[in-house]
Amino acid sequence: MKDKTAHQIAHVLIEALPYIQKFKGKTVVIKFGGNAMVDDALKHSFARDIVLMKLVGINPIVVHGGGPQIGDLLKRLGKTSEFIDGMRVTDSETMDVVEMVLGGLVNKEIVNMINMQGGKAVGLTGKDGNFIHARKINMTKAGATLDDAPEIIDLGHVGEVSSIDPAVVEMLGNSDFIPVIAPIGVGKDGHSYNINADLVAGKVAEVLKAEKLMLLTNIPGIMDKQGNLLTGLTLIDIDNLIADGTISGGMIPKTRCATDALKGGVTSVHIIDGRVDHAVLLELFTNQGVGTLLLRR
Ligand SMILES: Nc1ncnc2c1ncn2[C@@H]1O[C@H](COP(=O)(O)OP(=O)(O)O)[C@@H](O)[C@H]1O
Ligand SMILES: CC(=O)N[C@@H](CCC(=O)OP(=O)(O)O)C(=O)O
């Protein structure tokens, strides 16, 4: 029994070898969010996965969300926020809270967690090194009739990435450090913008020409209409699944950022179940994936 266990352990370790060889020296961008970010045990296994990646020569870059944590503090302050198409309408007071929670509390907790596992994480917002340049999102909604002018929806301080200067992230990633990025951008006027974390992760992966973009979420991956997991999809499949309504709601912006990243040169995107312990490690280093793998074709 003891021998068998030792054999199994050796087998698992050796299964990782070709993956370590393949990904050594490559950049992997991980969007950390969902349950993985609130459950203590999952948080710690995530931090260990990241430290292990760095130690075997992969360059992990973490981009985190924090929507629920922003919501909690807003609630304590007696404020609520409205969401339009998955974006938080962000007035000036809310922007202050977003910056405090994402750039402060959440960012430093993740940095600390990685450091507690032996890594050397450095937290950044898009203001650090002036690296995420943002512009205000202009959202329009078609008028009630064809004759009506489109309605302009003001989301306040919600931004999109206009460009990224990767210098600071490259400098950190090329040394012993692990960059941990909060999705806050800075406008030409120096104002802060609240950006959806998936969008930032996608753009960072694109600009860094990452080997992989991994989006952790609270579902097994992209599912068909019967609820079966779709383990491998291409750009054409995604267009078809959106057109026939299989992909809807919050999964649309996620897959859009994934397709943009693929078109921008990222080799593969993985939408993975952050509720699975060590999801990142399993997806990277074993033959059994834990979600949906998206490829150009
Ligand atoms: N085909 C699909 N497969 C999986 N989830 C889908 C699909 N279509 C729509 N969804 C919805 O998208 C949600 C994931 O998006 P979202 O809640 O925005 O994720 P996150 O909060 O992790 O960024 C799922 O919980 C599900 O309700
Ligand atoms: C514009 C916008 O909605 N920004 C998000 C930023 C955080 C985020 O994206 O967090 P999750 O990944 O946990 O959803 C927000 O304010 O909640």
Tab-separated table of C-alpha atoms and ligand atoms in Angstrom:
chain	number	residue	atom	x	y	z
A	1	MET	CA	0.000	0.000	0.000
A	2	LYS	CA	2.810	2.309	1.043
A	3	ASP	CA	4.727	1.512	-2.188
A	4	LYS	CA	1.667	2.125	-4.309
A	5	THR	CA	1.169	5.545	-2.744
A	6	ALA	CA	4.813	6.414	-3.343
A	7	HIS	CA	4.440	5.259	-6.954
A	8	GLN	CA	1.331	7.378	-7.381
A	9	ILE	CA	3.079	10.406	-5.932
A	10	ALA	CA	6.033	9.914	-8.283
A	11	HIS	CA	3.617	9.530	-11.192
A	12	VAL	CA	1.883	12.824	-10.381
A	13	LEU	CA	5.200	14.637	-10.057
A	14	ILE	CA	6.549	13.256	-13.322
A	15	GLU	CA	3.310	14.116	-15.135
A	16	ALA	CA	4.165	17.767	-14.489
A	17	LEU	CA	7.595	17.543	-16.168
A	18	PRO	CA	6.594	18.146	-19.827
A	19	TYR	CA	4.394	21.048	-18.756
A	20	ILE	CA	7.149	22.638	-16.707
A	21	GLN	CA	9.512	22.258	-19.698
A	22	LYS	CA	6.931	23.759	-22.050
A	23	PHE	CA	5.995	26.760	-19.918
A	24	LYS	CA	9.382	27.627	-18.403
A	25	GLY	CA	10.188	31.276	-19.135
A	26	LYS	CA	6.624	31.960	-20.336
A	27	THR	CA	4.182	34.497	-18.908
A	28	VAL	CA	0.840	33.353	-17.498
A	29	VAL	CA	-1.756	35.968	-16.512
A	30	ILE	CA	-4.270	34.820	-13.905
A	31	LYS	CA	-7.492	36.673	-13.137
A	32	PHE	CA	-8.186	35.870	-9.495
A	33	GLY	CA	-11.810	36.229	-8.475
A	34	GLY	CA	-14.968	34.545	-7.261
A	35	ASN	CA	-15.041	32.022	-4.398
A	36	ALA	CA	-11.318	31.388	-4.707
A	37	MET	CA	-10.879	34.905	-3.383
A	38	VAL	CA	-13.146	34.633	-0.344
A	39	ASP	CA	-12.707	31.073	0.922
A	40	ASP	CA	-9.664	30.888	3.238
A	41	ALA	CA	-8.533	27.392	2.205
A	42	LEU	CA	-8.901	28.172	-1.523
A	43	LYS	CA	-7.046	31.478	-1.087
A	44	HIS	CA	-4.085	29.729	0.449
A	45	SER	CA	-3.934	26.998	-2.170
A	46	PHE	CA	-4.086	29.682	-4.881
A	47	ALA	CA	-1.142	31.499	-3.277
A	48	ARG	CA	0.850	28.250	-3.130
A	49	ASP	CA	0.104	27.531	-6.800
A	50	ILE	CA	1.425	30.963	-7.768
A	51	VAL	CA	4.597	30.562	-5.705
A	52	LEU	CA	5.213	27.115	-7.191
A	53	MET	CA	4.776	28.478	-10.732
A	54	LYS	CA	7.358	31.178	-10.090
A	55	LEU	CA	9.802	28.701	-8.573
A	56	VAL	CA	9.695	26.413	-11.623
A	57	GLY	CA	10.532	29.333	-13.919
A	58	ILE	CA	7.084	30.479	-15.106
A	59	ASN	CA	6.247	34.194	-14.875
A	60	PRO	CA	2.832	34.498	-13.152
A	61	ILE	CA	1.055	37.866	-13.227
A	62	VAL	CA	-2.024	38.129	-11.009
A	63	VAL	CA	-4.900	40.503	-11.805
A	64	HIS	CA	-7.623	40.492	-9.171
A	65	GLY	CA	-11.281	41.450	-8.903
A	66	GLY	CA	-13.090	42.348	-5.712
A	67	GLY	CA	-16.658	43.253	-6.659
A	68	PRO	CA	-18.183	41.584	-3.551
A	69	GLN	CA	-15.635	43.269	-1.247
A	70	ILE	CA	-16.467	46.697	-2.763
A	71	GLY	CA	-20.156	45.913	-2.253
A	72	ASP	CA	-19.534	45.047	1.439
A	73	LEU	CA	-17.825	48.343	2.238
A	74	LEU	CA	-20.386	50.360	0.282
A	75	LYS	CA	-23.099	48.647	2.328
A	76	ARG	CA	-21.366	49.532	5.588
A	77	LEU	CA	-21.254	53.146	4.382
A	78	GLY	CA	-24.952	53.021	3.551
A	79	LYS	CA	-24.425	53.122	-0.217
A	80	THR	CA	-25.626	50.753	-2.908
A	81	SER	CA	-24.558	50.492	-6.529
A	82	GLU	CA	-26.388	49.792	-9.704
A	83	PHE	CA	-24.910	47.485	-12.362
A	84	ILE	CA	-25.453	48.013	-16.075
A	85	ASP	CA	-24.254	45.185	-18.337
A	86	GLY	CA	-22.127	43.875	-15.492
A	87	MET	CA	-20.459	47.259	-14.829
A	88	ARG	CA	-20.818	49.086	-11.521
A	89	VAL	CA	-22.108	52.617	-12.037
A	90	THR	CA	-19.354	54.511	-10.219
A	91	ASP	CA	-19.902	58.025	-8.837
A	92	SER	CA	-17.040	59.955	-7.178
A	93	GLU	CA	-17.728	58.590	-3.685
A	94	THR	CA	-17.971	55.041	-5.034
A	95	MET	CA	-14.699	55.537	-6.931
A	96	ASP	CA	-13.004	56.436	-3.626
A	97	VAL	CA	-14.321	53.201	-2.116
A	98	VAL	CA	-13.289	51.165	-5.205
A	99	GLU	CA	-9.765	52.551	-4.994
A	100	MET	CA	-9.541	51.947	-1.245
A	101	VAL	CA	-10.864	48.400	-1.450
A	102	LEU	CA	-9.144	47.187	-4.643
A	103	GLY	CA	-5.869	49.109	-4.345
A	104	GLY	CA	-5.708	48.786	-0.549
A	105	LEU	CA	-7.455	45.993	1.285
A	106	VAL	CA	-7.834	43.352	-1.427
A	107	ASN	CA	-4.537	43.974	-3.204
A	108	LYS	CA	-2.495	43.897	-0.018
A	109	GLU	CA	-4.268	40.793	1.261
A	110	ILE	CA	-3.306	38.888	-1.894
A	111	VAL	CA	0.249	40.243	-1.787
A	112	ASN	CA	0.547	39.159	1.838
A	113	MET	CA	-0.940	35.726	1.147
A	114	ILE	CA	1.609	35.038	-1.604
A	115	ASN	CA	4.438	36.332	0.566
A	116	MET	CA	3.321	34.109	3.459
A	117	GLN	CA	3.824	31.115	1.123
A	118	GLY	CA	7.386	32.203	0.382
A	119	GLY	CA	6.811	34.330	-2.732
A	120	LYS	CA	7.806	37.959	-3.315
A	121	ALA	CA	4.639	39.675	-4.468
A	122	VAL	CA	4.418	43.372	-5.278
A	123	GLY	CA	1.015	45.075	-5.469
A	124	LEU	CA	0.216	47.640	-8.151
A	125	THR	CA	-2.697	49.643	-9.443
A	126	GLY	CA	-2.633	51.085	-12.948
A	127	LYS	CA	-1.293	54.296	-11.402
A	128	ASP	CA	1.969	52.652	-10.331
A	129	GLY	CA	4.545	53.195	-13.028
A	130	ASN	CA	1.670	54.920	-14.928
A	131	PHE	CA	0.971	51.550	-16.467
A	132	ILE	CA	-2.787	51.210	-17.156
A	133	HIS	CA	-4.008	54.162	-19.210
A	134	ALA	CA	-7.789	54.404	-19.193
A	135	ARG	CA	-10.570	56.371	-20.809
A	136	LYS	CA	-14.175	56.736	-19.803
A	137	ILE	CA	-16.501	54.089	-21.193
A	138	ASN	CA	-19.190	55.588	-23.388
A	139	MET	CA	-22.144	53.270	-23.359
A	140	THR	CA	-25.087	53.760	-25.652
A	141	LYS	CA	-28.393	51.936	-25.853
A	142	ALA	CA	-30.504	51.821	-29.021
A	143	GLY	CA	-33.551	54.122	-28.901
A	144	ALA	CA	-37.073	52.692	-28.510
A	145	THR	CA	-37.751	53.109	-32.248
A	146	LEU	CA	-35.393	53.406	-35.211
A	147	ASP	CA	-36.151	57.147	-35.365
A	148	ASP	CA	-35.104	57.704	-31.738
A	149	ALA	CA	-31.525	58.771	-31.090
A	150	PRO	CA	-29.484	56.232	-29.099
A	151	GLU	CA	-29.610	56.778	-25.343
A	152	ILE	CA	-26.275	57.655	-23.750
A	153	ILE	CA	-25.715	55.839	-20.462
A	154	ASP	CA	-23.341	57.535	-18.038
A	155	LEU	CA	-21.492	54.941	-15.925
A	156	GLY	CA	-19.521	57.658	-14.107
A	157	HIS	CA	-15.892	56.755	-13.402
A	158	VAL	CA	-15.999	53.436	-15.245
A	159	GLY	CA	-13.177	53.051	-17.707
A	160	GLU	CA	-11.754	50.835	-20.380
A	161	VAL	CA	-8.079	50.267	-21.082
A	162	SER	CA	-6.790	52.677	-23.713
A	163	SER	CA	-3.194	51.450	-23.530
A	164	ILE	CA	-0.774	49.648	-21.261
A	165	ASP	CA	2.844	50.467	-20.597
A	166	PRO	CA	4.180	47.080	-19.515
A	167	ALA	CA	7.583	48.363	-18.313
A	168	VAL	CA	6.952	48.078	-14.573
A	169	VAL	CA	5.254	44.663	-14.803
A	170	GLU	CA	7.986	43.324	-17.081
A	171	MET	CA	10.682	44.605	-14.757
A	172	LEU	CA	9.075	42.857	-11.776
A	173	GLY	CA	8.164	39.675	-13.640
A	174	ASN	CA	11.673	39.339	-15.063
A	175	SER	CA	13.098	39.330	-11.555
A	176	ASP	CA	12.053	37.392	-8.441
A	177	PHE	CA	8.878	39.422	-7.975
A	178	ILE	CA	5.266	38.456	-8.665
A	179	PRO	CA	3.150	41.428	-9.810
A	180	VAL	CA	-0.359	41.597	-8.304
A	181	ILE	CA	-2.534	44.092	-10.177
A	182	ALA	CA	-5.686	45.914	-9.051
A	183	PRO	CA	-7.934	46.909	-11.984
A	184	ILE	CA	-7.716	50.677	-11.605
A	185	GLY	CA	-6.637	52.809	-14.532
A	186	VAL	CA	-5.512	56.397	-14.784
A	187	GLY	CA	-6.858	58.905	-17.306
A	188	LYS	CA	-4.885	61.567	-19.185
A	189	ASP	CA	-6.212	64.038	-16.605
A	190	GLY	CA	-4.811	61.921	-13.760
A	191	HIS	CA	-8.264	60.739	-12.650
A	192	SER	CA	-8.859	57.169	-11.532
A	193	TYR	CA	-11.071	54.775	-13.479
A	194	ASN	CA	-12.817	51.642	-12.257
A	195	ILE	CA	-12.239	48.889	-14.826
A	196	ASN	CA	-13.717	45.404	-14.940
A	197	ALA	CA	-10.972	43.026	-13.811
A	198	ASP	CA	-11.484	40.543	-16.681
A	199	LEU	CA	-10.868	43.370	-19.152
A	200	VAL	CA	-7.632	44.362	-17.450
A	201	ALA	CA	-6.434	40.743	-17.289
A	202	GLY	CA	-7.167	40.303	-21.012
A	203	LYS	CA	-5.297	43.450	-22.008
A	204	VAL	CA	-2.325	42.725	-19.754
A	205	ALA	CA	-2.092	39.217	-21.258
A	206	GLU	CA	-2.315	40.668	-24.764
A	207	VAL	CA	0.356	43.331	-24.240
A	208	LEU	CA	2.724	40.890	-22.531
A	209	LYS	CA	2.054	38.298	-25.274
A	210	ALA	CA	1.296	35.832	-22.504
A	211	GLU	CA	1.316	32.114	-23.168
A	212	LYS	CA	-1.892	31.752	-21.174
A	213	LEU	CA	-4.682	33.789	-19.676
A	214	MET	CA	-6.540	31.992	-16.881
A	215	LEU	CA	-9.863	33.379	-15.697
A	216	LEU	CA	-10.997	31.925	-12.366
A	217	THR	CA	-14.739	31.947	-11.897
A	218	ASN	CA	-17.473	30.229	-9.864
A	219	ILE	CA	-18.677	27.799	-12.497
A	220	PRO	CA	-17.052	24.719	-14.063
A	221	GLY	CA	-16.401	26.630	-17.335
A	222	ILE	CA	-18.473	27.358	-20.436
A	223	MET	CA	-21.479	25.062	-20.595
A	224	ASP	CA	-23.809	23.984	-23.408
A	225	LYS	CA	-27.592	24.414	-23.172
A	226	GLN	CA	-27.901	21.054	-21.357
A	227	GLY	CA	-25.384	22.162	-18.756
A	228	ASN	CA	-22.520	19.964	-20.019
A	229	LEU	CA	-19.043	21.435	-19.730
A	230	LEU	CA	-17.490	22.410	-23.075
A	231	THR	CA	-13.840	21.521	-22.571
A	232	GLY	CA	-12.382	22.968	-25.796
A	233	LEU	CA	-13.599	25.853	-27.979
A	234	THR	CA	-12.273	27.986	-30.843
A	235	LEU	CA	-13.031	31.583	-31.878
A	236	ILE	CA	-15.658	30.386	-34.372
A	237	ASP	CA	-17.334	28.159	-31.761
A	238	ILE	CA	-17.564	31.119	-29.371
A	239	ASP	CA	-19.215	33.357	-31.996
A	240	ASN	CA	-21.737	30.592	-32.706
A	241	LEU	CA	-22.463	29.989	-29.015
A	242	ILE	CA	-23.101	33.709	-28.454
A	243	ALA	CA	-25.274	33.935	-31.591
A	244	ASP	CA	-27.467	30.985	-30.550
A	245	GLY	CA	-27.801	32.235	-26.971
A	246	THR	CA	-25.809	29.437	-25.279
A	247	ILE	CA	-23.361	32.023	-23.938
A	248	SER	CA	-25.196	34.897	-22.259
A	249	GLY	CA	-25.050	37.353	-19.340
A	250	GLY	CA	-21.764	37.713	-17.475
A	251	MET	CA	-20.192	35.075	-19.729
A	252	ILE	CA	-20.388	37.405	-22.756
A	253	PRO	CA	-17.843	40.020	-21.547
A	254	LYS	CA	-15.665	37.192	-20.249
A	255	THR	CA	-15.573	35.398	-23.600
A	256	ARG	CA	-15.152	38.729	-25.447
A	257	CYS	CA	-12.061	39.535	-23.419
A	258	ALA	CA	-10.856	35.981	-24.060
A	259	THR	CA	-11.334	36.276	-27.824
A	260	ASP	CA	-9.619	39.694	-27.884
A	261	ALA	CA	-6.669	38.179	-26.023
A	262	LEU	CA	-6.440	35.249	-28.467
A	263	LYS	CA	-6.624	37.581	-31.471
A	264	GLY	CA	-3.984	39.754	-29.787
A	265	GLY	CA	-1.481	36.886	-29.613
A	266	VAL	CA	-2.186	35.014	-26.348
A	267	THR	CA	-1.783	31.305	-27.116
A	268	SER	CA	-4.617	29.955	-24.949
A	269	VAL	CA	-7.293	31.171	-22.566
A	270	HIS	CA	-8.675	28.998	-19.788
A	271	ILE	CA	-11.937	29.677	-18.010
A	272	ILE	CA	-11.560	27.587	-14.881
A	273	ASP	CA	-13.471	26.674	-11.761
A	274	GLY	CA	-11.941	28.637	-8.899
A	275	ARG	CA	-13.971	26.542	-6.429
A	276	VAL	CA	-11.703	23.568	-7.179
A	277	ASP	CA	-8.756	23.354	-4.800
A	278	HIS	CA	-5.482	24.058	-6.696
A	279	ALA	CA	-7.416	24.758	-9.919
A	280	VAL	CA	-4.501	26.727	-11.414
A	281	LEU	CA	-1.991	23.969	-10.770
A	282	LEU	CA	-4.266	21.244	-12.126
A	283	GLU	CA	-4.916	23.217	-15.313
A	284	LEU	CA	-1.232	23.978	-15.859
A	285	PHE	CA	0.561	20.830	-14.889
A	286	THR	CA	-1.744	17.840	-15.367
A	287	ASN	CA	-3.435	16.045	-18.234
A	288	GLN	CA	-6.857	16.682	-16.699
A	289	GLY	CA	-7.966	20.269	-17.228
A	290	VAL	CA	-10.486	21.860	-14.890
A	291	GLY	CA	-12.459	24.088	-17.223
A	292	THR	CA	-12.815	25.337	-20.785
A	293	LEU	CA	-9.767	25.769	-22.991
A	294	LEU	CA	-10.146	28.460	-25.671
A	295	LEU	CA	-7.839	28.479	-28.689
A	296	ARG	CA	-7.723	30.571	-31.868
A	297	ARG	CA	-8.603	27.519	-33.987
B	1	LIG	N1	-22.791	29.081	-21.597
B	1	LIG	C1	-22.519	29.481	-20.342
B	1	LIG	N2	-21.680	28.774	-19.568
B	1	LIG	C2	-21.389	29.147	-18.319
B	1	LIG	N3	-21.902	30.262	-17.718
B	1	LIG	C3	-22.737	31.014	-18.425
B	1	LIG	C4	-23.068	30.675	-19.780
B	1	LIG	N4	-23.920	31.613	-20.229
B	1	LIG	C5	-24.120	32.479	-19.228
B	1	LIG	N5	-23.427	32.153	-18.136
B	1	LIG	C6	-23.429	32.906	-16.883
B	1	LIG	O1	-22.223	33.604	-16.735
B	1	LIG	C7	-21.856	33.610	-15.356
B	1	LIG	C8	-20.357	33.897	-15.199
B	1	LIG	O2	-20.110	35.274	-15.399
B	1	LIG	P1	-19.882	36.247	-14.131
B	1	LIG	O3	-20.922	35.952	-13.084
B	1	LIG	O4	-19.783	37.632	-14.649
B	1	LIG	O5	-18.472	35.706	-13.648
B	1	LIG	P2	-17.429	36.368	-12.590
B	1	LIG	O6	-18.232	36.982	-11.486
B	1	LIG	O7	-16.589	35.192	-12.176
B	1	LIG	O8	-16.623	37.380	-13.365
B	1	LIG	C9	-22.300	32.260	-14.885
B	1	LIG	O9	-22.519	32.227	-13.491
B	1	LIG	C10	-23.570	32.019	-15.664
B	1	LIG	O10	-24.685	32.477	-14.935
B	2	LIG	C1	-16.567	48.596	-13.687
B	2	LIG	C2	-16.683	47.502	-12.679
B	2	LIG	O1	-17.746	46.913	-12.523
B	2	LIG	N1	-15.593	47.225	-11.964
B	2	LIG	C3	-15.550	46.196	-10.973
B	2	LIG	C4	-14.096	46.038	-10.554
B	2	LIG	C5	-13.838	44.815	-9.720
B	2	LIG	C6	-14.129	43.516	-10.464
B	2	LIG	O2	-14.137	43.409	-11.682
B	2	LIG	O3	-14.355	42.465	-9.609
B	2	LIG	P1	-14.916	40.997	-9.941
B	2	LIG	O4	-13.984	40.367	-10.882
B	2	LIG	O5	-14.943	40.374	-8.583
B	2	LIG	O6	-16.307	41.164	-10.529
B	2	LIG	C7	-16.438	46.566	-9.753
B	2	LIG	O7	-16.568	47.741	-9.419
B	2	LIG	O8	-16.959	45.638	-9.130
